[in-house]
Amino acid sequence: MPRSARTPGRDNPLPANAVGHRPVVAIVGRPNVGKSTLFNRLVGQHLAIVEDVPGVTRDRHYADALVLGRECVIVDTGGFDPHSDDPMAEGIAEHVRLALDEADVIVCVLDATSGVMPADREAVALLRPTAKPVIYVGNKADSPKREQAAMSLYELGIDALLPVSAQHGIGFGDLEDRIAEALPPPADDATSPEHEGLPRLAIVGRPNAGKSSLVNQLLGEARQLVDDRPGTTVDSIDTLIEADGERYVLIDTAGIRRKRAVKKELGVEGLSVMKAIRAIERSDAVVLMIDADDGVAEQDARLAGLAVDRGRALVVALNKSDLLDAERRKRAIARTREVLAFAPWAPIVVISARTGRATKKLLSTVAAALVEHQRRVPTAELNRFFDEVLEHHPPPTQKGRAIRLFYVTQAATRPPTFVAMTNEPKLVHFSYQRYVINAIRKRFGFEGVPVRVFYRQRRRRE
Ligand code: GDP
Ligand code: GDP
């Protein structure tokens, strides 16, 4: 039985390696212009296949998509706002500002049938000064007559308007052309002077979890390095820090420290997801900060889910320990485990960003997870594991078909990704898949990182 380390063939491509960030395309516009319809149509045709991680709370307002062969993340900013039925202009400014901060390309949706509304003017006024590409779309142009009506939107003073019908799919070829043109050139993370192989840390969490306190604490403790290499294009938004002889890039420190007064009723929690999407895209490891005093919530699971989806290393910082007695601390940990049940491998470090308690430990835990993230199991060890564990515990028969596993290889790191060759990839039961992942963890560890196993058809000549 051939068991050499082999990579899957051309006809067996693996999902793109998680590391290497996709540009973000944000859809903005006032309520009811058709943002979510447009989002669904854009991603519906090109939805990249994302392996479903059981138990992960998923937002359906963002999705990976391939636009003319370019990978990107499309975000419906309106989808995050629970009050999106609010006909008032309120809220649009916050969405647009967020898109301006976090997106690479902005699609501003207008309604061809309704004429110009105050919220449209507000959006355009905010978007006009930006250097980022903005694509204005006149939606609901279902017929030539309506397409004509869309022209009235030029009164907003925009240069170009693309009439489309999200409902009928009219104009989407042009829209995709525009998006693809506007996407930044693919980032070559390996050679980008921004990191040069330095691990990138994203600190995410709900408002008031203590993110900016942690950043300040880390910057205070660790020597802050000024990047003065010639030709670097380092945005000031990221900060290089050094701790215990290790260097890290803290992502979006400016964004974390520059706090904006946002009103609670504008779906602030949802908006923090949008910020997190971008930060997590650019990261290797994610620190999820949770306010232990306030308690863990659905939103925390959502943020953790983003990190898991993206295959990032994940460490949970349970913050504000100075406010907790031993009993409450224990309960907070138990509750966090419960809510993040889909990521039992994520270490929890109880910290106080205010006093600095355990922030060093947090960084060393992240460092350990980063090592695991890149770890490659030697083929000989993997073969032994296969012989000892999987060969003796084969998948149960499904639908009367005997299912055989032939061998396992590690196809990728960051995150560790394994390929199991089998005669019936579609019939390997979910519970057996879970068994395999647990067995891999039991044998090899991988604390702090998601592990992926894909099942592939073994070709006959193998
Ligand atoms: P959002 O609030 O901006 O996300 O808007 P939705 O996508 O929920 O759409 C608001 C309404 O406009 C819904 O009733 C949609 O069916 C409708 N709609 C969306 N796109 C089109 C379109 O291209 N043509 C027409 N006639 N209606 C549309
Ligand atoms: P962010 O919104 O996630 O950036 O949170 P901040 O860092 O601004 O913190 C929100 C509030 O929690 C501020 O009043 C902080 O002083 C407070 N805070 C942050 N970390 C701690 C902590 O470890 N202990 C206590 N008691 N308060 C904290």
JSON list of N, CA and C and ligand atoms in Angstrom, two decimals, residues 206-214 256 259 319-323 351-355, ligand 2:
[
{"chain": "A", "resi": 206, "resn": "ARG", "atom": "N", "xyz": [-15.95, 42.04, 21.60]},
{"chain": "A", "resi": 206, "resn": "ARG", "atom": "CA", "xyz": [-17.07, 42.97, 21.61]},
{"chain": "A", "resi": 206, "resn": "ARG", "atom": "C", "xyz": [-16.62, 44.32, 22.16]},
{"chain": "A", "resi": 207, "resn": "PRO", "atom": "N", "xyz": [-17.42, 45.37, 21.91]},
{"chain": "A", "resi": 207, "resn": "PRO", "atom": "CA", "xyz": [-17.08, 46.66, 22.49]},
{"chain": "A", "resi": 207, "resn": "PRO", "atom": "C", "xyz": [-16.94, 46.53, 24.01]},
{"chain": "A", "resi": 208, "resn": "ASN", "atom": "N", "xyz": [-15.95, 47.19, 24.56]},
{"chain": "A", "resi": 208, "resn": "ASN", "atom": "CA", "xyz": [-15.70, 47.20, 26.01]},
{"chain": "A", "resi": 208, "resn": "ASN", "atom": "C", "xyz": [-15.11, 45.93, 26.59]},
{"chain": "A", "resi": 209, "resn": "ALA", "atom": "N", "xyz": [-14.72, 45.00, 25.74]},
{"chain": "A", "resi": 209, "resn": "ALA", "atom": "CA", "xyz": [-14.11, 43.77, 26.25]},
{"chain": "A", "resi": 209, "resn": "ALA", "atom": "C", "xyz": [-12.75, 44.08, 26.87]},
{"chain": "A", "resi": 210, "resn": "GLY", "atom": "N", "xyz": [-12.13, 45.16, 26.40]},
{"chain": "A", "resi": 210, "resn": "GLY", "atom": "CA", "xyz": [-10.82, 45.54, 26.93]},
{"chain": "A", "resi": 210, "resn": "GLY", "atom": "C", "xyz": [-9.71, 45.48, 25.89]},
{"chain": "A", "resi": 211, "resn": "LYS", "atom": "N", "xyz": [-10.07, 45.53, 24.63]},
{"chain": "A", "resi": 211, "resn": "LYS", "atom": "CA", "xyz": [-9.08, 45.43, 23.55]},
{"chain": "A", "resi": 211, "resn": "LYS", "atom": "C", "xyz": [-8.06, 46.55, 23.60]},
{"chain": "A", "resi": 212, "resn": "SER", "atom": "N", "xyz": [-8.55, 47.78, 23.72]},
{"chain": "A", "resi": 212, "resn": "SER", "atom": "CA", "xyz": [-7.59, 48.88, 23.69]},
{"chain": "A", "resi": 212, "resn": "SER", "atom": "C", "xyz": [-6.75, 48.89, 24.96]},
{"chain": "A", "resi": 213, "resn": "SER", "atom": "N", "xyz": [-7.34, 48.47, 26.08]},
{"chain": "A", "resi": 213, "resn": "SER", "atom": "CA", "xyz": [-6.54, 48.36, 27.31]},
{"chain": "A", "resi": 213, "resn": "SER", "atom": "C", "xyz": [-5.43, 47.34, 27.12]},
{"chain": "A", "resi": 214, "resn": "LEU", "atom": "N", "xyz": [-5.73, 46.24, 26.47]},
{"chain": "A", "resi": 214, "resn": "LEU", "atom": "CA", "xyz": [-4.72, 45.21, 26.26]},
{"chain": "A", "resi": 214, "resn": "LEU", "atom": "C", "xyz": [-3.61, 45.73, 25.33]},
{"chain": "A", "resi": 256, "resn": "ILE", "atom": "N", "xyz": [-8.05, 49.93, 16.95]},
{"chain": "A", "resi": 256, "resn": "ILE", "atom": "CA", "xyz": [-8.49, 49.52, 18.29]},
{"chain": "A", "resi": 256, "resn": "ILE", "atom": "C", "xyz": [-8.41, 50.70, 19.25]},
{"chain": "A", "resi": 259, "resn": "LYS", "atom": "N", "xyz": [-11.15, 55.10, 19.27]},
{"chain": "A", "resi": 259, "resn": "LYS", "atom": "CA", "xyz": [-12.50, 54.64, 19.56]},
{"chain": "A", "resi": 259, "resn": "LYS", "atom": "C", "xyz": [-13.48, 55.68, 19.07]},
{"chain": "A", "resi": 319, "resn": "ASN", "atom": "N", "xyz": [-11.01, 38.46, 30.18]},
{"chain": "A", "resi": 319, "resn": "ASN", "atom": "CA", "xyz": [-10.46, 39.69, 30.76]},
{"chain": "A", "resi": 319, "resn": "ASN", "atom": "C", "xyz": [-11.23, 40.18, 32.00]},
{"chain": "A", "resi": 320, "resn": "LYS", "atom": "N", "xyz": [-10.57, 41.11, 32.69]},
{"chain": "A", "resi": 320, "resn": "LYS", "atom": "CA", "xyz": [-11.11, 41.78, 33.89]},
{"chain": "A", "resi": 320, "resn": "LYS", "atom": "C", "xyz": [-11.13, 40.83, 35.09]},
{"chain": "A", "resi": 321, "resn": "SER", "atom": "N", "xyz": [-10.12, 39.99, 35.17]},
{"chain": "A", "resi": 321, "resn": "SER", "atom": "CA", "xyz": [-10.04, 39.03, 36.27]},
{"chain": "A", "resi": 321, "resn": "SER", "atom": "C", "xyz": [-9.95, 39.74, 37.62]},
{"chain": "A", "resi": 322, "resn": "ASP", "atom": "N", "xyz": [-9.47, 40.99, 37.59]},
{"chain": "A", "resi": 322, "resn": "ASP", "atom": "CA", "xyz": [-9.37, 41.73, 38.86]},
{"chain": "A", "resi": 322, "resn": "ASP", "atom": "C", "xyz": [-10.73, 41.97, 39.49]},
{"chain": "A", "resi": 323, "resn": "LEU", "atom": "N", "xyz": [-11.80, 41.84, 38.71]},
{"chain": "A", "resi": 323, "resn": "LEU", "atom": "CA", "xyz": [-13.14, 42.06, 39.25]},
{"chain": "A", "resi": 323, "resn": "LEU", "atom": "C", "xyz": [-13.78, 40.77, 39.76]},
{"chain": "A", "resi": 351, "resn": "ILE", "atom": "N", "xyz": [-6.98, 36.97, 32.22]},
{"chain": "A", "resi": 351, "resn": "ILE", "atom": "CA", "xyz": [-6.07, 38.11, 32.31]},
{"chain": "A", "resi": 351, "resn": "ILE", "atom": "C", "xyz": [-6.75, 39.33, 32.93]},
{"chain": "A", "resi": 352, "resn": "SER", "atom": "N", "xyz": [-5.93, 40.30, 33.24]},
{"chain": "A", "resi": 352, "resn": "SER", "atom": "CA", "xyz": [-6.46, 41.63, 33.50]},
{"chain": "A", "resi": 352, "resn": "SER", "atom": "C", "xyz": [-5.66, 42.62, 32.66]},
{"chain": "A", "resi": 353, "resn": "ALA", "atom": "N", "xyz": [-6.32, 43.15, 31.68]},
{"chain": "A", "resi": 353, "resn": "ALA", "atom": "CA", "xyz": [-5.64, 44.12, 30.81]},
{"chain": "A", "resi": 353, "resn": "ALA", "atom": "C", "xyz": [-5.31, 45.38, 31.60]},
{"chain": "A", "resi": 354, "resn": "ARG", "atom": "N", "xyz": [-6.10, 45.64, 32.64]},
{"chain": "A", "resi": 354, "resn": "ARG", "atom": "CA", "xyz": [-5.88, 46.85, 33.43]},
{"chain": "A", "resi": 354, "resn": "ARG", "atom": "C", "xyz": [-4.64, 46.72, 34.28]},
{"chain": "A", "resi": 355, "resn": "THR", "atom": "N", "xyz": [-4.52, 45.61, 35.01]},
{"chain": "A", "resi": 355, "resn": "THR", "atom": "CA", "xyz": [-3.37, 45.48, 35.91]},
{"chain": "A", "resi": 355, "resn": "THR", "atom": "C", "xyz": [-2.18, 44.82, 35.23]},
{"chain": "B", "resi": 2, "resn": "GDP", "atom": "P1", "xyz": [-12.50, 47.91, 24.06]},
{"chain": "B", "resi": 2, "resn": "GDP", "atom": "O1", "xyz": [-13.78, 48.57, 23.68]},
{"chain": "B", "resi": 2, "resn": "GDP", "atom": "O2", "xyz": [-12.59, 46.42, 23.83]},
{"chain": "B", "resi": 2, "resn": "GDP", "atom": "O3", "xyz": [-11.29, 48.50, 23.43]},
{"chain": "B", "resi": 2, "resn": "GDP", "atom": "O4", "xyz": [-12.39, 48.07, 25.66]},
{"chain": "B", "resi": 2, "resn": "GDP", "atom": "P2", "xyz": [-11.50, 49.07, 26.53]},
{"chain": "B", "resi": 2, "resn": "GDP", "atom": "O5", "xyz": [-10.08, 48.65, 26.57]},
{"chain": "B", "resi": 2, "resn": "GDP", "atom": "O6", "xyz": [-11.79, 50.46, 26.14]},
{"chain": "B", "resi": 2, "resn": "GDP", "atom": "O7", "xyz": [-12.12, 48.77, 27.95]},
{"chain": "B", "resi": 2, "resn": "GDP", "atom": "C1", "xyz": [-13.47, 49.05, 28.25]},
{"chain": "B", "resi": 2, "resn": "GDP", "atom": "C2", "xyz": [-13.60, 49.40, 29.72]},
{"chain": "B", "resi": 2, "resn": "GDP", "atom": "O8", "xyz": [-13.21, 48.28, 30.50]},
{"chain": "B", "resi": 2, "resn": "GDP", "atom": "C3", "xyz": [-12.70, 50.55, 30.12]},
{"chain": "B", "resi": 2, "resn": "GDP", "atom": "O9", "xyz": [-13.37, 51.31, 31.06]},
{"chain": "B", "resi": 2, "resn": "GDP", "atom": "C4", "xyz": [-11.50, 49.86, 30.73]},
{"chain": "B", "resi": 2, "resn": "GDP", "atom": "O10", "xyz": [-10.86, 50.66, 31.69]},
{"chain": "B", "resi": 2, "resn": "GDP", "atom": "C5", "xyz": [-12.15, 48.65, 31.36]},
{"chain": "B", "resi": 2, "resn": "GDP", "atom": "N1", "xyz": [-11.22, 47.51, 31.46]},
{"chain": "B", "resi": 2, "resn": "GDP", "atom": "C6", "xyz": [-10.45, 46.99, 30.48]},
{"chain": "B", "resi": 2, "resn": "GDP", "atom": "N2", "xyz": [-9.70, 45.98, 30.96]},
{"chain": "B", "resi": 2, "resn": "GDP", "atom": "C7", "xyz": [-10.02, 45.85, 32.26]},
{"chain": "B", "resi": 2, "resn": "GDP", "atom": "C8", "xyz": [-9.59, 44.97, 33.31]},
{"chain": "B", "resi": 2, "resn": "GDP", "atom": "O11", "xyz": [-8.75, 44.09, 33.13]},
{"chain": "B", "resi": 2, "resn": "GDP", "atom": "N3", "xyz": [-10.16, 45.15, 34.54]},
{"chain": "B", "resi": 2, "resn": "GDP", "atom": "C9", "xyz": [-11.08, 46.12, 34.76]},
{"chain": "B", "resi": 2, "resn": "GDP", "atom": "N4", "xyz": [-11.57, 46.22, 35.98]},
{"chain": "B", "resi": 2, "resn": "GDP", "atom": "N5", "xyz": [-11.50, 46.95, 33.81]},
{"chain": "B", "resi": 2, "resn": "GDP", "atom": "C10", "xyz": [-10.99, 46.83, 32.57]}
]
